[in-house]
Tab-separated table of C-alpha atoms and ligand atoms in Angstrom:
chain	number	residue	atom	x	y	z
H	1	UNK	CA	180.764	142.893	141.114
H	2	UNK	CA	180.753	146.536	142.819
H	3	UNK	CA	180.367	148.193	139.384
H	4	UNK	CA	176.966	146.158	139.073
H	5	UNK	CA	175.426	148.279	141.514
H	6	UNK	CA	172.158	150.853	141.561
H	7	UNK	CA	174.205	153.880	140.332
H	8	UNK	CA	174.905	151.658	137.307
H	9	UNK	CA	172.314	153.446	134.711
H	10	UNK	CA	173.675	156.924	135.907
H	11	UNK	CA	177.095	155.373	134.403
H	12	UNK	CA	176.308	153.547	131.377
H	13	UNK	CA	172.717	155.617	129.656
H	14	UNK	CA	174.255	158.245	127.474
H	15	UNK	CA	171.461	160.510	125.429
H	16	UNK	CA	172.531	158.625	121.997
H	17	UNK	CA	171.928	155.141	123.741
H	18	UNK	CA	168.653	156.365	125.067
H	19	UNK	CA	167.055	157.783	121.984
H	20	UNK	CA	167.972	154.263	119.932
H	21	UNK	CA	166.735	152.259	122.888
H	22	UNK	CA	163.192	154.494	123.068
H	23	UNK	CA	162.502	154.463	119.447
H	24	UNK	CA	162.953	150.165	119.416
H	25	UNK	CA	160.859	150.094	122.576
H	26	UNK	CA	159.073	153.436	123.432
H	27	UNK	CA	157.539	154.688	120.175
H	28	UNK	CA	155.039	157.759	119.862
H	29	UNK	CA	151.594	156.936	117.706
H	30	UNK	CA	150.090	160.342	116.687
H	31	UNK	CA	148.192	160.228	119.768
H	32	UNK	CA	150.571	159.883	122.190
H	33	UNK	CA	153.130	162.024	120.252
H	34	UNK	CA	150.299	164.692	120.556
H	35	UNK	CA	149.493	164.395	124.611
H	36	UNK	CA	153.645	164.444	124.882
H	37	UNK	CA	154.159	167.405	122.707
H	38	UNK	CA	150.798	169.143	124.539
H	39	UNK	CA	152.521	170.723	127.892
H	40	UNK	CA	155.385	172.721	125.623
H	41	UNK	CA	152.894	173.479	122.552
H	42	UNK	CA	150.391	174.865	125.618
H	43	UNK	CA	152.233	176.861	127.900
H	44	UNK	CA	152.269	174.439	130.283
H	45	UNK	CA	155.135	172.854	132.131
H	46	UNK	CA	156.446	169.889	130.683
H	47	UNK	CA	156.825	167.476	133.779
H	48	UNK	CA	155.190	164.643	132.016
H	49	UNK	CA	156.862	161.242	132.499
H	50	UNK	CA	159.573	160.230	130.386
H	51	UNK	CA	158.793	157.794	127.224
H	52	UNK	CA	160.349	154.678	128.434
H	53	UNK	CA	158.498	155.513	131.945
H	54	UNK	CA	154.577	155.969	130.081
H	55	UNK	CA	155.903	152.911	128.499
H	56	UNK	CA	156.625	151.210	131.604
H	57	UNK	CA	153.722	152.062	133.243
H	58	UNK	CA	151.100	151.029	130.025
H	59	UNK	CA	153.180	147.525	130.401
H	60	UNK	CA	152.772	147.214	134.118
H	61	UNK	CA	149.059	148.073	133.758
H	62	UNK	CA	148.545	145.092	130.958
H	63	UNK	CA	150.819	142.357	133.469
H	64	UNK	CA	148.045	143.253	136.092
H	65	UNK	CA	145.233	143.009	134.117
H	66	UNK	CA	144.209	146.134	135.018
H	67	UNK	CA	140.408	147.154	135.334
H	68	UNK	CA	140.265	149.982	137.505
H	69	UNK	CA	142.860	152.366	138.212
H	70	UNK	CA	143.941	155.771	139.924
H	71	UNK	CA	146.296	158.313	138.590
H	72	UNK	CA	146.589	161.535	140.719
H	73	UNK	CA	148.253	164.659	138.395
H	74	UNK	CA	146.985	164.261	134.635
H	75	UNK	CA	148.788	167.416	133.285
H	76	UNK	CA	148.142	166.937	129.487
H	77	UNK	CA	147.400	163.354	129.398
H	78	UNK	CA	150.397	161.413	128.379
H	79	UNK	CA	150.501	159.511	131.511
H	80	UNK	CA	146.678	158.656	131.387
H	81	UNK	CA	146.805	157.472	127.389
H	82	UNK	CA	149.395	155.058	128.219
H	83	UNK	CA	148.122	154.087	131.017
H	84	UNK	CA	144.301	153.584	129.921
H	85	UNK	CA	145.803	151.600	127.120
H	86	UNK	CA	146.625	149.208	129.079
H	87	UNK	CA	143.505	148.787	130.565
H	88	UNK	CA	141.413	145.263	130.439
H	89	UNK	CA	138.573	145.636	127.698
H	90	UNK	CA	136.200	147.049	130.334
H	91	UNK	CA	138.466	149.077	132.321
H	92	UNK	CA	138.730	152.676	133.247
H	93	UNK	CA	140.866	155.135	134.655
H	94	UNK	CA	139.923	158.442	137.028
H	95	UNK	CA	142.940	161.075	136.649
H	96	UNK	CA	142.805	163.844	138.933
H	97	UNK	CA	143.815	167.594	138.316
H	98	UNK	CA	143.540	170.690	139.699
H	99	UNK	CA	144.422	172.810	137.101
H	100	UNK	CA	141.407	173.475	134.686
H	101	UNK	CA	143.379	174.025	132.005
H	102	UNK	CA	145.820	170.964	132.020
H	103	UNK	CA	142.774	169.219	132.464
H	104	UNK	CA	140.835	170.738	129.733
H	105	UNK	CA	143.940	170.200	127.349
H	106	UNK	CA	144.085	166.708	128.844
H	107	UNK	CA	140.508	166.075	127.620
H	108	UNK	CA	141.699	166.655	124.695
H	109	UNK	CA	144.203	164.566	123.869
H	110	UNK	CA	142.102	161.854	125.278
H	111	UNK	CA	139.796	162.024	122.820
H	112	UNK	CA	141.959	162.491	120.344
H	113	UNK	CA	143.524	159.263	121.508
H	114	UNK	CA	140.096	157.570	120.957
H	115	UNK	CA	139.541	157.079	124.495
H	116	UNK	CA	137.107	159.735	126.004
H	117	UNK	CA	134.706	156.604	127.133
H	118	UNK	CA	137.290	155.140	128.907
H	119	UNK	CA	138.861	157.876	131.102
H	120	UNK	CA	137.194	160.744	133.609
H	121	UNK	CA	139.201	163.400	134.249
H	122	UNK	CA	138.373	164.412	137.919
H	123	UNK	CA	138.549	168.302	138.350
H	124	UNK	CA	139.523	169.532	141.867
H	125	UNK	CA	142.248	169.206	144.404
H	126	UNK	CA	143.035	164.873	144.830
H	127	UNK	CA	142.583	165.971	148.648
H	128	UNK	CA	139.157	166.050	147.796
H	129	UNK	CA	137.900	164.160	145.318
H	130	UNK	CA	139.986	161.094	146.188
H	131	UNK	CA	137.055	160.132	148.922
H	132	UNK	CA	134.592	160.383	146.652
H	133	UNK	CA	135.756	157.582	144.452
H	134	UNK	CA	136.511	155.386	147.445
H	135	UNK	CA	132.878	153.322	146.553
H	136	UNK	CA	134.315	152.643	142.620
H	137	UNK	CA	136.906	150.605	144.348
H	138	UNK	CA	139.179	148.855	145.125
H	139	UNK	CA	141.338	149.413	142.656
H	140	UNK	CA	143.881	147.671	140.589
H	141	UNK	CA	146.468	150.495	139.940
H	142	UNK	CA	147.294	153.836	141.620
H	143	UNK	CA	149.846	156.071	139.870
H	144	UNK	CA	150.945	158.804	142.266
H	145	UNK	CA	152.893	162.297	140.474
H	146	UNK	CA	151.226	165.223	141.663
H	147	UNK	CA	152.500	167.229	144.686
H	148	UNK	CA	155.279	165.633	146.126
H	149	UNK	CA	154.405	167.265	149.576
H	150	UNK	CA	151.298	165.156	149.756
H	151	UNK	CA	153.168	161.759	148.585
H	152	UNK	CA	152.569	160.113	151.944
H	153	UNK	CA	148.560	161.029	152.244
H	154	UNK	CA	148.526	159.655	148.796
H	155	UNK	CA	150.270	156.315	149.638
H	156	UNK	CA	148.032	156.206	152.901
H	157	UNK	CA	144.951	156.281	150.232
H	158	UNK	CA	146.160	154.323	147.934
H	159	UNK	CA	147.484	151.598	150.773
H	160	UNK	CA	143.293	151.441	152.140
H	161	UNK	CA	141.824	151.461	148.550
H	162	UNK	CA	144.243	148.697	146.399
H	163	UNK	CA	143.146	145.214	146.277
H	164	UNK	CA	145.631	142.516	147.211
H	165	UNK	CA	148.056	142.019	144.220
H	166	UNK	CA	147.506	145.641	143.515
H	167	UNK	CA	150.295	147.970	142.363
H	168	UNK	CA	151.279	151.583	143.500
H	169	UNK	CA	153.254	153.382	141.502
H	170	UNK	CA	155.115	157.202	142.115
H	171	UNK	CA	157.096	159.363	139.676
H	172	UNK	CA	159.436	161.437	141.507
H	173	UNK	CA	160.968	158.773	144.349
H	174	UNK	CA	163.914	160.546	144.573
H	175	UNK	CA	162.051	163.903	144.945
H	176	UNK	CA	164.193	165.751	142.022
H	177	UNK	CA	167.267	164.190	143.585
H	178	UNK	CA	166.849	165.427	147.061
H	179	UNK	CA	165.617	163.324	148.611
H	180	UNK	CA	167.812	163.683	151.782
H	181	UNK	CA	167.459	166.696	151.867
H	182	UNK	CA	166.395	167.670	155.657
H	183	UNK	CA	165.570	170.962	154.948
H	184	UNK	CA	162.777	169.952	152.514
H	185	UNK	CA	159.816	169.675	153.893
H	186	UNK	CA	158.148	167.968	150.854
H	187	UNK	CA	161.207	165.873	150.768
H	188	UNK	CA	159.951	164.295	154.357
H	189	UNK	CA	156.466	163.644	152.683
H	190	UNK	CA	157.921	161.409	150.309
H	191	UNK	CA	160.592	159.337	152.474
H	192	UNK	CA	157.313	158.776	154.511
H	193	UNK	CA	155.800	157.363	151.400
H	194	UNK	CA	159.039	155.144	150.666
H	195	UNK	CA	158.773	153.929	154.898
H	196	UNK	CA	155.037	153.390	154.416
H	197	UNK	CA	155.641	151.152	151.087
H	198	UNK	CA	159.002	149.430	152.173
H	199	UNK	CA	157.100	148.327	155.318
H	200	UNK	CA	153.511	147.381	153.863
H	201	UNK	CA	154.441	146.054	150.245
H	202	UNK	CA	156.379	144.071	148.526
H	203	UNK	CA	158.274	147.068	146.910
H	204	UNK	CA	161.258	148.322	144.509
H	205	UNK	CA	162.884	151.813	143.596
H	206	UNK	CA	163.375	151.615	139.860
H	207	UNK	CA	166.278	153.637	139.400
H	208	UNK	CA	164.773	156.092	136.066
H	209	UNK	CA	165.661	159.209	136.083
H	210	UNK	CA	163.692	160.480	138.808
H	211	UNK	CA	163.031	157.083	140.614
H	212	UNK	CA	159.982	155.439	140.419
H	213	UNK	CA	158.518	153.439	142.969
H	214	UNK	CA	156.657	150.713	142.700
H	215	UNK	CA	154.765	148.381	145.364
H	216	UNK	CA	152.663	145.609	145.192
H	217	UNK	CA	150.120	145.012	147.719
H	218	UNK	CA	150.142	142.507	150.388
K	301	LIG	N1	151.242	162.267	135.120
K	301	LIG	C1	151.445	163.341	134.139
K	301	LIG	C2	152.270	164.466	134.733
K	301	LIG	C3	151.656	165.082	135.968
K	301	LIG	S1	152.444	166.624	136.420
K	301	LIG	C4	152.174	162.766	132.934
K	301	LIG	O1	153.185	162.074	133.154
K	301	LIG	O2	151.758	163.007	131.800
K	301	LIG	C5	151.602	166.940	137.924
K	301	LIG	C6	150.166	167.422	137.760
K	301	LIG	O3	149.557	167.326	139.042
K	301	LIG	C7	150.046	168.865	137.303
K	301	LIG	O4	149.200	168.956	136.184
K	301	LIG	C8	149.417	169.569	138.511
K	301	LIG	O5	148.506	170.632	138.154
K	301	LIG	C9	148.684	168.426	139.187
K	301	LIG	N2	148.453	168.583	140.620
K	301	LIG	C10	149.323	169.061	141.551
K	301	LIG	N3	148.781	169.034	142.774
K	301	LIG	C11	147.530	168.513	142.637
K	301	LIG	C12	146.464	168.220	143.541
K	301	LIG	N4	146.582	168.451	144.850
K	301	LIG	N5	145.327	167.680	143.046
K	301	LIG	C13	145.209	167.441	141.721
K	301	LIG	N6	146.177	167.683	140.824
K	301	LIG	C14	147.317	168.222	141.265
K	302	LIG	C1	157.703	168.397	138.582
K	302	LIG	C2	156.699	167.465	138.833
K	302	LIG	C3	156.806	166.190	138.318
K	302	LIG	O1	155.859	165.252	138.552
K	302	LIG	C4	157.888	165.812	137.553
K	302	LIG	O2	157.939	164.533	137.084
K	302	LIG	C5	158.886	166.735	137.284
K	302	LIG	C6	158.790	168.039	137.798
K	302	LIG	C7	157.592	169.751	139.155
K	302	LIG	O3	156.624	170.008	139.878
K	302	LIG	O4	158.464	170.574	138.864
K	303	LIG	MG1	156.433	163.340	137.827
């Protein structure tokens, strides 16, 4: 039926439904409840992903059996401890950040989260140190949310270095909501990432929020 379309969620979520449907599904432990509350407590800005999304992503990463996996922009960490969670017994994730402080704070929370052995927080613009952690691959997961201007490099990167089956994920698909917008620039560099994905995976634009894309590799 045309009411059973995309725009649905936009329609039907209302902030009451969402807070009973996150605390049956999308609960904060201490540890996560402390790399969520970390950006506003530190002066930082709070752009971490929403709970349902960490949630999301800490499922995906279990359904792949995830062992070694990418996540480019750690601000304080709540991405990374869901993520890492979900990690196979041996696993590990690199998150990269540019910021010395969010990844300072990010260490952090990591170890407060129990799970300093099983994370490296890569200092330094992705640009740069994503090469240098080419030879640890290929890799089972990349998670792409840092600058949106540099979506489609990332997808490029994360296109050469996933195994078959892998998964690429991105926060921000519909770039804020403007998406469309021709006079973004940054805008462009993420359509490029949904062209490069849509053509070269098998691929979906889970409506959240913000969209979040997510591919599997052919
Ligand atoms: N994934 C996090 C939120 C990341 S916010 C979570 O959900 O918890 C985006 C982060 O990317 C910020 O901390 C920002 O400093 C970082 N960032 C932006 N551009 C970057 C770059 N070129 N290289 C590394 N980190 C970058
Ligand atoms: C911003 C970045 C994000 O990754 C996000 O999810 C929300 C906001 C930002 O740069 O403003
Ligand atoms: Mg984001």
């Amino acid at each position: 039926m045309a009411d059973n379309d995309s725009r649905a969620g936009a329609r039907y979520a209302d902030p009451d439904i969402l807070a009973w449907t996150d605390a049956r599904h999308a609960g904060l432990d201490p540890a996560l409840a402390r790399a969520f509350e970390a950006p506003g407590n530190e002066d930082m800005p709070a752009i971490q992903v929403g709970r349902s999304e960490g949630r999301l992503l800490h499922l995906l990463m279990r359904l792949v059996g995830a062992r070694k996996v990418i996540e480019v922009g750690t601000l304080a960490g709540f991405s990374a401890v869901h993520l890492a969670r979900g990690l196979a017994p041996d696993g590990h994730l690199w998150t990269l950040e540019f910021e010395p402080k969010h990844a300072r704070v990010a260490r952090a929370n990591l170890a407060a989260a129990g799970l300093s052995d099983r994370v490296t927080v890569v200092e330094g613009d992705a640009v740069a140190t994503l090469p240098t952690l080419e030879p640890l691959g290929p890799f089972d997961a990349v998670f792409i949310d840092a600058d949106k201007g540099r979506y489609d490099a990332y997808g490029a990167w994360a296109a050469a270095n996933l195994r078959r089956g892998g998964l690429l994920l991105a926060d921000n698909a519909y770039f804020f909501g403007k998406l469309l917008d021709p006079a973004r620039a940054e805008a462009a560099a993420v359509r490029r990432l949904h062209e490069q994905v849509g053509a070269h995976f098998d691929s979906v634009c889970i409506p959240t929020p913000d969209g979040l894309l997510l591919g599997i590799r052919r």
